Structure formats: C-alpha cells, structure tokens
mmCIF file of C-alpha atoms in Angstrom:
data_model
loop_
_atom_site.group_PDB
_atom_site.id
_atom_site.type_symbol
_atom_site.label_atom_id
_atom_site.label_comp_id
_atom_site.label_asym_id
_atom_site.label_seq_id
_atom_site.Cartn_x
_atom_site.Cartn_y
_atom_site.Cartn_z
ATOM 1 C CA UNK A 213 -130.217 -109.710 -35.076
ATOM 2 C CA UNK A 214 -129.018 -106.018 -36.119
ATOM 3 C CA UNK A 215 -125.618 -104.454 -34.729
ATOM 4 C CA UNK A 216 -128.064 -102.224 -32.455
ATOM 5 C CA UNK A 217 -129.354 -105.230 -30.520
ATOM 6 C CA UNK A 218 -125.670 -107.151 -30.458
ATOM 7 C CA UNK A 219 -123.892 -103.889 -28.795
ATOM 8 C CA UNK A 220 -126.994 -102.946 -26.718
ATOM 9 C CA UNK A 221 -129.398 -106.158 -25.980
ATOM 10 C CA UNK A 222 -130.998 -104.534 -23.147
ATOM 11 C CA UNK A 223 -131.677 -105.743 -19.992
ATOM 12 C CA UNK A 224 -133.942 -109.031 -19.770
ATOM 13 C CA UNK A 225 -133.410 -112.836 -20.647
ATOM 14 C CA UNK A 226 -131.792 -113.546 -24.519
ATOM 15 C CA UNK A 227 -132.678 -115.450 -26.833
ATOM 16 C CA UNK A 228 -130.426 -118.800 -25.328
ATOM 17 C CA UNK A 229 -133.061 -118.520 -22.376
ATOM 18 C CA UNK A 230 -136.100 -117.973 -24.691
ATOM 19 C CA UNK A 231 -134.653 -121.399 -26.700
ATOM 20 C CA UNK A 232 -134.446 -122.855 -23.690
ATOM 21 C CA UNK A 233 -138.206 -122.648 -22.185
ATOM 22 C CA UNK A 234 -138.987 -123.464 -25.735
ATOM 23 C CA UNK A 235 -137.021 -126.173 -25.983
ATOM 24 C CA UNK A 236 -135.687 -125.145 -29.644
ATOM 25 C CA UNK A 237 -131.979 -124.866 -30.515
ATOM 26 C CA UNK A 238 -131.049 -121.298 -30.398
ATOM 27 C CA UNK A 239 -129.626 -121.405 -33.871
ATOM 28 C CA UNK A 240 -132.910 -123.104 -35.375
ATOM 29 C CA UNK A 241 -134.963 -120.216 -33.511
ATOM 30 C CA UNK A 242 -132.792 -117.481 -35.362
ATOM 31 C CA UNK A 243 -133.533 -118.947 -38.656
ATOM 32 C CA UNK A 244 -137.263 -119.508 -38.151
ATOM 33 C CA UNK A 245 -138.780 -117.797 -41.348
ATOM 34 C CA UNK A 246 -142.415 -117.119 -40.686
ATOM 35 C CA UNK A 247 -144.629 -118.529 -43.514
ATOM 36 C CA UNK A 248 -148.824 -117.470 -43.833
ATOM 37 C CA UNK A 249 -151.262 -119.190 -46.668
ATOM 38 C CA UNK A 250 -154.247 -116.426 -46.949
ATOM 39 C CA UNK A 251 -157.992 -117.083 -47.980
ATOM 40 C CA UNK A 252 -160.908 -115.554 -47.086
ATOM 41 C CA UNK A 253 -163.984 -116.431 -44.797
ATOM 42 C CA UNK A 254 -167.413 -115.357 -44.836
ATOM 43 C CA UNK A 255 -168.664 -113.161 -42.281
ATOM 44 C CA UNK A 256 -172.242 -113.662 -40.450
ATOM 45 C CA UNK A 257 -172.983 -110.327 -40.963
ATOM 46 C CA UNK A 258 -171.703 -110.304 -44.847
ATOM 47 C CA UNK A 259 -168.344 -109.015 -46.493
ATOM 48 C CA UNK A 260 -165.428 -111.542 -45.954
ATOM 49 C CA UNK A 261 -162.993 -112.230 -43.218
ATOM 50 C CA UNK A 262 -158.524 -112.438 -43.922
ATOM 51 C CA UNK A 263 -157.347 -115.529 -42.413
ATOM 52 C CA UNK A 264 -153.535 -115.661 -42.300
ATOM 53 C CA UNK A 265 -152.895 -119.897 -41.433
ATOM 54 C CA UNK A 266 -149.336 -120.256 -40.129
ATOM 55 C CA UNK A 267 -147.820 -123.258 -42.132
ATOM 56 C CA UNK A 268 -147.310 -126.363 -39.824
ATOM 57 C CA UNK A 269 -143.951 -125.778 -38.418
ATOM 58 C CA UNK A 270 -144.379 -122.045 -37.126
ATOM 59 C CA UNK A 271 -148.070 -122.814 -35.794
ATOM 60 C CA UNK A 272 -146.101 -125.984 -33.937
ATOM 61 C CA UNK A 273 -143.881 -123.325 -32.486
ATOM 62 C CA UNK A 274 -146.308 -120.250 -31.949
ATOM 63 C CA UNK A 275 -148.542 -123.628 -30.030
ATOM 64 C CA UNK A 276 -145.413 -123.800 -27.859
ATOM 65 C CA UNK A 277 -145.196 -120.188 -27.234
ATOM 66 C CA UNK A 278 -148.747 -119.903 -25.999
ATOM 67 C CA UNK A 279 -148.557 -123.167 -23.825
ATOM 68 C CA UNK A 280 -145.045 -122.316 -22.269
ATOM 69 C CA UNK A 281 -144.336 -118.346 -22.373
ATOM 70 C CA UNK A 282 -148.333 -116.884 -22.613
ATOM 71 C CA UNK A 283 -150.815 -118.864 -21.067
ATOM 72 C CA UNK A 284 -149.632 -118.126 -17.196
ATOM 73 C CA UNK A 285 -149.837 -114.248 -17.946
ATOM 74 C CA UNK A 286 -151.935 -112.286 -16.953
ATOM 75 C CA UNK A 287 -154.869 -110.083 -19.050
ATOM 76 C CA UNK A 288 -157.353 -108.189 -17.273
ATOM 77 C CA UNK A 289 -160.347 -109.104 -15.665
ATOM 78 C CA UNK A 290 -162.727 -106.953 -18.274
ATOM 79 C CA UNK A 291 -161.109 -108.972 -21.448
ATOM 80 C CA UNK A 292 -164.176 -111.682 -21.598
ATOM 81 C CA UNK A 293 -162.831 -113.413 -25.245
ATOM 82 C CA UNK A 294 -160.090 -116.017 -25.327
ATOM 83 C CA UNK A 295 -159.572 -116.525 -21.870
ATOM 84 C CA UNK A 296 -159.711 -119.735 -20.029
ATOM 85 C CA UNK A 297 -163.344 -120.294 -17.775
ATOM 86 C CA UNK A 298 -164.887 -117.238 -20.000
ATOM 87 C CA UNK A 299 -167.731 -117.214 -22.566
ATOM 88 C CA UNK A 300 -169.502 -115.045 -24.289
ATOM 89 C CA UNK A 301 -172.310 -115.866 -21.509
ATOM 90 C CA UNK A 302 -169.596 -114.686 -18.998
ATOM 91 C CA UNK A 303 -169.545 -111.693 -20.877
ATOM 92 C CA UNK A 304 -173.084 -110.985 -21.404
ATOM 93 C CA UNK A 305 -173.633 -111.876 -17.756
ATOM 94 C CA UNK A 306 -172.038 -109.115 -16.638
ATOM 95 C CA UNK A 307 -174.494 -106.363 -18.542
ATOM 96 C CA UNK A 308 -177.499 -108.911 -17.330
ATOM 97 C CA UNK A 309 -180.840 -106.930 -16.432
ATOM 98 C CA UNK A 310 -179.100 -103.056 -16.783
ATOM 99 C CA UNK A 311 -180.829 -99.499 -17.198
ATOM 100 C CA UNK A 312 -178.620 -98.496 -20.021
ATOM 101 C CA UNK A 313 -176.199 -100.793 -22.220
ATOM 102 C CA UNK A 314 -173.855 -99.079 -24.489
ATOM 103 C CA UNK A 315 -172.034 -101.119 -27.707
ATOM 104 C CA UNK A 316 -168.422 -100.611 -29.300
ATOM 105 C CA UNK A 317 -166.992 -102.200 -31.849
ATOM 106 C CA UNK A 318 -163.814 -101.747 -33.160
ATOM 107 C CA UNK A 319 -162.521 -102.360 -36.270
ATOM 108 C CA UNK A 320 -160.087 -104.955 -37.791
ATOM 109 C CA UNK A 321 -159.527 -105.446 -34.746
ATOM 110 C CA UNK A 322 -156.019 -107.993 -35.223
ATOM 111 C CA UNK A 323 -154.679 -106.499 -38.254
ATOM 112 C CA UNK A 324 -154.405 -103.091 -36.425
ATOM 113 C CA UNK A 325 -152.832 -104.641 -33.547
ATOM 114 C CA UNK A 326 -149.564 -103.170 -34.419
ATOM 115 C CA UNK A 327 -145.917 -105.500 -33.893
ATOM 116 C CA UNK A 328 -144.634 -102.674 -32.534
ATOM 117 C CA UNK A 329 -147.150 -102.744 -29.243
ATOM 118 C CA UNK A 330 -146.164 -106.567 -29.361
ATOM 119 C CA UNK A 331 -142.928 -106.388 -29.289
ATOM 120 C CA UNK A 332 -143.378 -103.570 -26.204
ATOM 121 C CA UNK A 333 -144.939 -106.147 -24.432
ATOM 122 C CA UNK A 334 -142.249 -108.251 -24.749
ATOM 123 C CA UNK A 335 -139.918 -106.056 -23.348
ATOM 124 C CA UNK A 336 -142.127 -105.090 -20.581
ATOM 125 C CA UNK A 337 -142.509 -108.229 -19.220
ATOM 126 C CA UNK A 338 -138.831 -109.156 -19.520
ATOM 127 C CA UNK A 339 -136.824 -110.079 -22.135
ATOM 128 C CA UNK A 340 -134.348 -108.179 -23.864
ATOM 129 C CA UNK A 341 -134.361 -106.257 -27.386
ATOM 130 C CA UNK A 342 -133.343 -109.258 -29.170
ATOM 131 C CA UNK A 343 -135.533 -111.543 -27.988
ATOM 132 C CA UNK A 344 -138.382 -109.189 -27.745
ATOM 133 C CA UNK A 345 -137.582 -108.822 -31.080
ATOM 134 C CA UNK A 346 -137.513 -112.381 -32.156
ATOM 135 C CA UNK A 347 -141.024 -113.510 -30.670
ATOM 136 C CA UNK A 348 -142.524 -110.405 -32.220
ATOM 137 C CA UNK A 349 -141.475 -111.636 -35.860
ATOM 138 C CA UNK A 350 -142.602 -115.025 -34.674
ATOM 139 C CA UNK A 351 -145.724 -113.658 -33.760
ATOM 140 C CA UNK A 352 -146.826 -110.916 -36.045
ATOM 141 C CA UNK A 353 -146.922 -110.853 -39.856
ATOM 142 C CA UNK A 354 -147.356 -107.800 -41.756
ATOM 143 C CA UNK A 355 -146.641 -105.607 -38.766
ATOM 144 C CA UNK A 356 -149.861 -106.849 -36.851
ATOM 145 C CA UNK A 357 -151.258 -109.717 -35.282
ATOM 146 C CA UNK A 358 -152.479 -112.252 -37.851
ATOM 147 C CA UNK A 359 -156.044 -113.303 -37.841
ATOM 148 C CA UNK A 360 -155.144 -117.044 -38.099
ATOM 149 C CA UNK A 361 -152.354 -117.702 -35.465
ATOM 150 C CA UNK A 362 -152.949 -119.682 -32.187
ATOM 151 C CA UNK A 363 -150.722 -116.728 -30.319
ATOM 152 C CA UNK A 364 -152.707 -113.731 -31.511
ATOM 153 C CA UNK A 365 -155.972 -113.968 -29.407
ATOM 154 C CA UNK A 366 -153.829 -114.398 -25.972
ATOM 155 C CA UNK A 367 -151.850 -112.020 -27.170
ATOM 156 C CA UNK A 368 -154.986 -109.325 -28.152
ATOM 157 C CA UNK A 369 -155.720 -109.283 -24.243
ATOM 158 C CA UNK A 370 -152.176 -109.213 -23.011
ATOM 159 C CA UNK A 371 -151.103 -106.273 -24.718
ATOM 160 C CA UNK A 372 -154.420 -104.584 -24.116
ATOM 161 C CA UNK A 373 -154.147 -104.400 -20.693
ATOM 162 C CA UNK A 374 -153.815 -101.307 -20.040
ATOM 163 C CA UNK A 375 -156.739 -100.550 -22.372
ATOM 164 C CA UNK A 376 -158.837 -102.318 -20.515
ATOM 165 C CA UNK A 377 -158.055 -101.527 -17.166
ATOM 166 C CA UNK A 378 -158.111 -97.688 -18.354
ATOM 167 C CA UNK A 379 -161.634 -98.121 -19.538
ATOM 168 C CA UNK A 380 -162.763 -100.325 -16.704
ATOM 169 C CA UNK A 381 -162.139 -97.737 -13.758
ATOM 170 C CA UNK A 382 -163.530 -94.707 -16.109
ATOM 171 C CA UNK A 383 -166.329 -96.991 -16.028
ATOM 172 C CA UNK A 384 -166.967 -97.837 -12.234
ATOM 173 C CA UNK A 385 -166.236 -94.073 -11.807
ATOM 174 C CA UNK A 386 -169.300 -93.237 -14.042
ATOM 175 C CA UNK A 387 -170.860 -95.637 -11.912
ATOM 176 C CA UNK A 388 -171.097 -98.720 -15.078
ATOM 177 C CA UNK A 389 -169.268 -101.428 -15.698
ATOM 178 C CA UNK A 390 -167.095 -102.609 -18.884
ATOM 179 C CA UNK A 391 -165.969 -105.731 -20.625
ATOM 180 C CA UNK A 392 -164.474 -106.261 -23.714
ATOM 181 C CA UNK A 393 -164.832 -109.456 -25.985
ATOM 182 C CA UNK A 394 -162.371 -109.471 -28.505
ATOM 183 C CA UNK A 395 -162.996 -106.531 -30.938
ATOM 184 C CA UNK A 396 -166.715 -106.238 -28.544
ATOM 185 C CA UNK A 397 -166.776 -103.737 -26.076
ATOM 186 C CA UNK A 398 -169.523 -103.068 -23.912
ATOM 187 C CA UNK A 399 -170.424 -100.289 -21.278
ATOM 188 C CA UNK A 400 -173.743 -100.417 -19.334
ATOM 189 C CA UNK A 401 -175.473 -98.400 -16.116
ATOM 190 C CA UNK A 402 -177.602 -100.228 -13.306
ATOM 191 C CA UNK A 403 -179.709 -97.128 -13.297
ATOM 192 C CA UNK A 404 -181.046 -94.318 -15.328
ATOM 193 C CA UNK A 405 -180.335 -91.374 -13.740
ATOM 194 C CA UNK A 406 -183.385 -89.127 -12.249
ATOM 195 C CA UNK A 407 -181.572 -85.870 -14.112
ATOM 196 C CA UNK A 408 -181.961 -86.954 -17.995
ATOM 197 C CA UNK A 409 -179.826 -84.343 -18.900
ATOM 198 C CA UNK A 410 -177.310 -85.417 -16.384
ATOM 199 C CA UNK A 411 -177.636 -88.862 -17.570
ATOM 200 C CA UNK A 412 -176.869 -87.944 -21.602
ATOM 201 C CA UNK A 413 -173.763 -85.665 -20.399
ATOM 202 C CA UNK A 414 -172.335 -88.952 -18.664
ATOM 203 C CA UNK A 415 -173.363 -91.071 -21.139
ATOM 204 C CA UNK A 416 -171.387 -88.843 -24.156
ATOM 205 C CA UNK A 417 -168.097 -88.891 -21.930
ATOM 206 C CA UNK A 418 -167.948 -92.419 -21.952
ATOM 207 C CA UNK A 419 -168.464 -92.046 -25.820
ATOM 208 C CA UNK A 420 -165.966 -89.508 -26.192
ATOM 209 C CA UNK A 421 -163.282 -91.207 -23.730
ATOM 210 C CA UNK A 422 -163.472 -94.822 -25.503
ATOM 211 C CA UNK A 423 -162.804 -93.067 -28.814
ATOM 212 C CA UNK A 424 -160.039 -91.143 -27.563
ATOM 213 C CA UNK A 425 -158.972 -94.097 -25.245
ATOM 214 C CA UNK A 426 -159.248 -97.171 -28.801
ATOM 215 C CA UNK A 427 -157.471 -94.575 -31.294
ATOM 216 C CA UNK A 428 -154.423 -93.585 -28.784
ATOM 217 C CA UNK A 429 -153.695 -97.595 -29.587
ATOM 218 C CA UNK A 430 -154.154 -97.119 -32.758
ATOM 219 C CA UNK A 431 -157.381 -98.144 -33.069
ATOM 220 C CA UNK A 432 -160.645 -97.149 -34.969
ATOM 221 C CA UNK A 433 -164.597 -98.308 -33.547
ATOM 222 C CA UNK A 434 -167.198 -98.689 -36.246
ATOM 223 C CA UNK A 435 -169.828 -95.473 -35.865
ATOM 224 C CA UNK A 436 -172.077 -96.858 -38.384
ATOM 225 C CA UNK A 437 -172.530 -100.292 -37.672
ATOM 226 C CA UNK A 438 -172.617 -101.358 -33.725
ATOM 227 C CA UNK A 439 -172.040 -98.255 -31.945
ATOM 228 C CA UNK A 440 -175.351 -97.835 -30.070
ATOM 229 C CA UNK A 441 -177.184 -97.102 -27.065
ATOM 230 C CA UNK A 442 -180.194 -99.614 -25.407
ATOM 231 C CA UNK A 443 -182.171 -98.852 -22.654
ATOM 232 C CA UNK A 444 -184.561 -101.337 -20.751
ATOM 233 C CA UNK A 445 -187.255 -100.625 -22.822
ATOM 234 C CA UNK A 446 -185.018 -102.086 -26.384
ATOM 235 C CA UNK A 447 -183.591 -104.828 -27.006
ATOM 236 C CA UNK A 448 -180.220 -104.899 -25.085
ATOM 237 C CA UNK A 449 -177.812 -107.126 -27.188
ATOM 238 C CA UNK A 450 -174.035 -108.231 -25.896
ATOM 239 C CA UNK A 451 -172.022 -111.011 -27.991
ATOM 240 C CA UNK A 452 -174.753 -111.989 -29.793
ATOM 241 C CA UNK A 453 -177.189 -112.692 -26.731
ATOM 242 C CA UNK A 454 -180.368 -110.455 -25.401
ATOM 243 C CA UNK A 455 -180.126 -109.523 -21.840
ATOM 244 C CA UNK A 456 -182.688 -107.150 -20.627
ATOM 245 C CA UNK A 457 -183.577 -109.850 -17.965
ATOM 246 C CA UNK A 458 -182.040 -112.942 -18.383
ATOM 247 C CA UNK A 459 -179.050 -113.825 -20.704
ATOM 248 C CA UNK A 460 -180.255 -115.912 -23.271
ATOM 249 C CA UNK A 461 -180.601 -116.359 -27.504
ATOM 250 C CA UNK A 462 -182.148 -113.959 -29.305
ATOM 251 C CA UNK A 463 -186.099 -114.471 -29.595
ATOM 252 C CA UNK A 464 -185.613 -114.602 -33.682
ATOM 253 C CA UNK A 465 -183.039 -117.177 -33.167
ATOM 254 C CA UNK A 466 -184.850 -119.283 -30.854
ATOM 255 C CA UNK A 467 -188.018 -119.381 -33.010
ATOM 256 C CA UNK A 468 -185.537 -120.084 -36.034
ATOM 257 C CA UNK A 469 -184.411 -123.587 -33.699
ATOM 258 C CA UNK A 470 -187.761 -124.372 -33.193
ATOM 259 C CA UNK A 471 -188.753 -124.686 -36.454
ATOM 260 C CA UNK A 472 -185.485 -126.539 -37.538
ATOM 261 C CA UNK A 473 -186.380 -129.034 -34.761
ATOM 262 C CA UNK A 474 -189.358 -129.582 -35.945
ATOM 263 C CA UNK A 475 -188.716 -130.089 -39.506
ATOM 264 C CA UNK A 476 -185.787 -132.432 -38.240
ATOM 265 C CA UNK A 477 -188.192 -134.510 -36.327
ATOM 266 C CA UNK A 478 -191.027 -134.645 -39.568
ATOM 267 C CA UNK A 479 -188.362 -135.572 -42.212
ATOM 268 C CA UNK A 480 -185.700 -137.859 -41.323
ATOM 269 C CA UNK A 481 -183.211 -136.779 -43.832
ATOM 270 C CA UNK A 482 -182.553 -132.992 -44.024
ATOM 271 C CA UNK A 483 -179.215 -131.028 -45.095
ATOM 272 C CA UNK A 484 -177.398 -127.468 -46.505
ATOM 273 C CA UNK A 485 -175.116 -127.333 -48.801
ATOM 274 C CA UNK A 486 -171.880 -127.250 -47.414
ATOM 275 C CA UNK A 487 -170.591 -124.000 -49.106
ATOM 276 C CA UNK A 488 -174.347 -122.330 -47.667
ATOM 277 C CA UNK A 489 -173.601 -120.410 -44.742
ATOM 278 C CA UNK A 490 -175.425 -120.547 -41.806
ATOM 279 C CA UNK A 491 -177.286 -117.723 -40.688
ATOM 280 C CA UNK A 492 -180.495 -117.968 -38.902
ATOM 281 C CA UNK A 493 -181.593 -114.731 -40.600
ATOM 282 C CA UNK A 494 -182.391 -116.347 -43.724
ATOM 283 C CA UNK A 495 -186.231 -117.210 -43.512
ATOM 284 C CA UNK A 496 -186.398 -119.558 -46.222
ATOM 285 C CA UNK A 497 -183.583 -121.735 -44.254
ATOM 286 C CA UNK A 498 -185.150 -123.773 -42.017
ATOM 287 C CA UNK A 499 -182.577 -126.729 -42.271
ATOM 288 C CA UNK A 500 -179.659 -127.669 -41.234
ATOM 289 C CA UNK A 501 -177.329 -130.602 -41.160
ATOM 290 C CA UNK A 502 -177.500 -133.573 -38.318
ATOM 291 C CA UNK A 503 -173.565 -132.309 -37.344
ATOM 292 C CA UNK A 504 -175.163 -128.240 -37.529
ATOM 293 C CA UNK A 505 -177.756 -128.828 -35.321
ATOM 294 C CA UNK A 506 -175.977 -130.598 -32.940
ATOM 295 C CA UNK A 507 -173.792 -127.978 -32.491
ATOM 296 C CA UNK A 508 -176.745 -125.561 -32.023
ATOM 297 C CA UNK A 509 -178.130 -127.215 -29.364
ATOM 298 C CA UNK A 510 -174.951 -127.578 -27.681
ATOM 299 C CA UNK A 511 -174.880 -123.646 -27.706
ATOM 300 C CA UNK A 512 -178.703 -123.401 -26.896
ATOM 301 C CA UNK A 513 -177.624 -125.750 -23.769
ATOM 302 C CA UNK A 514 -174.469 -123.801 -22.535
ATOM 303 C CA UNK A 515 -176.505 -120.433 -22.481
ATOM 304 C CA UNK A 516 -178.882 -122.084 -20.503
ATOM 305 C CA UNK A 517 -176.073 -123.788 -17.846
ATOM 306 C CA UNK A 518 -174.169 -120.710 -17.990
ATOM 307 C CA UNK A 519 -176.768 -118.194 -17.561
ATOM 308 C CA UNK A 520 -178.273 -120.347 -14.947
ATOM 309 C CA UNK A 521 -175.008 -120.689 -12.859
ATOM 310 C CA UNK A 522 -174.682 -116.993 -12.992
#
C-alpha cells in the first residue's frame, strides 16, 4: 500500500473487511503476488489465442472472489455471455426473425480491458483506495483483464455496464434492440423502414455511435472482419447461430453432423488426432471422436430446447 492510500484511504470498506468476506488473513492478502503461466490456443477462425492461467493458489483466491464479492452484482440485462441462465441461444433469441441485423466485434476484447476501469469499479461499488486497489492487482495482470482468470468474464460485464446500458437505450430509441456477448455485439431492427434513405441514415448512426461509444472505453471493433449488415433476405448470423426465422445451427454445420453421424454409425471405430482442431469447415473432416461428438450433439440438443422454450 503507497503513503497516498495510508494518509487518504478513501471512503469505503478496507482491506480488514475485504479479508474478512474472503476469509484470508489480512496480512496473507497483502502479500499475495499474482503469478500467470502463458501459452497459446488456436482460434476457430485461425491465428492463436493468449491464455494467461493463474497458478493454483491465486485462481483458489480469484474462485473466492467471484463466489463471495462478484457473483451477487449486478451486469446489465443486454450482456448475454457469462451470466448465469444465459446462452448464446439467449442471445441469438433476442435478434430471432428481424428486418435488419447489424454485427460488432471488438477486438482483444480482455487484454484491452484496462486495470484502471477495474479498479474504478471497485471504488464505485464501495471499497476504499486500498482495497480497490488490492483486488485490482488480484484481478488484472499486465494492466488488463487476463484471458485465463475465473474473475475476468464476470468482471467484463460488470465494468461494462454502463456500455451496455448506453448502447441499449440508443438502440430502443432507433427503434432496435442490442445485446452484447462477450467481445459480440449485436444491433438489429423489426422492420425495414418504408423511406430507404431514412433507413441507411439510422442505420450509419448506430455505426457511428458504437464506434464512438467502444473507443471512449478504450476499445477498438474489427472493420474488416465481422462488422456487417444482414437483412432478411441473407443469412443473419448471431454467436455462431442463423436466425432469419428460427434460432438454430448453421445449415453447413448441420449437414457437416449429418455426415459425421453417419460415418459414426457405418464404422464403429472413428477418431482425430488430438492436436487436429475441430472445425466443421474442413470438408475432408468428416470424423470426430466418440467424446467430440457427444459434445456436439449436446449443443445440437440445447439449441433445439432453448430455441424451442423461447
């Protein structure tokens, strides 16, 4: 703790209080000395993905942070990813059967998820500079949010908040409704409007005021790659699933199942190779393993339940 925080803590509970609801001796919490291994992940759409693992005894406590200090707090209602009862067919649901569907994506989306906005929360919510101070360190690495930690998606929503609930009555005053799924965002209109120019003007604010809205949180969005504008006529995609009418799997992917399950059922022994990764893109895949599958159909059943119930 620096002199600053000793002569002027702030108002808020200390650090004996944050000890306490963690059950951790105050003195042990002061010398906690964050510790990351780092490798690398492939990503389904190619490139590779920074995972920062907390080693066993600061994931134990970050475990105990979410559980006893995060969990109960609130994120809003348009933050789809990482939240208890939501899916990505919660999500998707939402932009089900819509004229016009608009895509953002933003990019590195933890890593630019800056300690400082952490630690802001922190205060906000409560506890004083010192303490604010501590769960930030215990929280970020690298003056972001680690990919990697169990705190940092609860903690993505929670200090996006106002984000979120900025974008989500810009939205509903354009008459469209928004949801955000991690680094996802999505926009869409029930209706095309009669005036097509009309129509484009509103469509370009929203544009324009999520790019202002991402970057004044120090955020960029990805032009090139997901930025992008369906109408009922195209294939309208959210988190992965097509929902022009109905949420469900992409037509590609479900044809891609098929033939797995049929191959499954002619040869009773079929497998990848474990370092292979799995992307049903690749036409001259049309295996998996027994564990693989399983855990496709298990997704090909909850978008069915899930889009169902909705």
């Amino acid at each position: 703790m620096g002199l600053l925080d000793w002569l002027f803590p702030g108002r808020g509970f200390g650090i004996d209080e944050l000890a306490r609801r963690l059950d951790v001796d105050p003195a042990r919490l002061r010398a906690m000395r964050p510790s990351y291994r780092e490798f690398t992940i492939a990503k389904r759409g190619g490139g590779r993905r920074r995972i920062l693992a907390p080693d066993a005894e600061l994931k134990a406590l970050q475990r105990r942070i979410l559980r006893r200090l995060l969990r109960r707090l609130k994120a809003h209602p348009a933050a789809k990813g990482f939240e208890r009862g939501q899916s990505i067919v919660s999500n998707a649901r939402v932009h089900q059967g819509r004229a016009v569907l608009l895509r953002f994506d933003i990019q590195n989306f933890f890593p630019s998820t800056r300690a400082k906005r952490v630690n802001q929360y922190f205060r906000r919510i409560g506890w004083n500079r010192p303490a604010a101070r501590l769960l930030s360190r215990l929280c970020t690495w690298e003056d972001a949010l680690p990919q990697g930690a169990p705190t940092s998606p609860r903690l993505s929503n929670l200090v996006n908040y106002r984000l979120d609930a900025r974008l989500a009555a810009m939205a509903a005053k354009l008459n469209a409704v928004y949801t955000r799924y991690a680094d996802d965002m999505t926009i869409s209109f029930a209706k095309d409007d009669e005036d097509p120019a009309e129509q484009s003007n509103r469509i370009h604010y929203m544009q324009r005021f999520v790019c202002r809205a991402v970057e004044e949180q120090g955020y960029l969005l990805h032009f090139r790659k997901k930025l992008s504008i369906r109408r009922r006529h195209q294939c309208q995609m959210v988190t992965g699933l097509v929902v022009n009418e109905r949420v469900n799997l992409p037509r590609k992917v479900r044809r891609w199942l098929r033939a797995v399950e049929h191959r499954s059922q002619s040869q009773r022994s079929f497998s990848l190779k474990p370092d292979q990764p799995l992307d049903y893109r690749r036409r001259k895949q049309p295996t998996l393993t027994a564990t693989q599958l399983e855990g496709w159909r298990a997704l090909q059943a909850m978008v069915a339940r899930q889009a169902a119930d909705g």
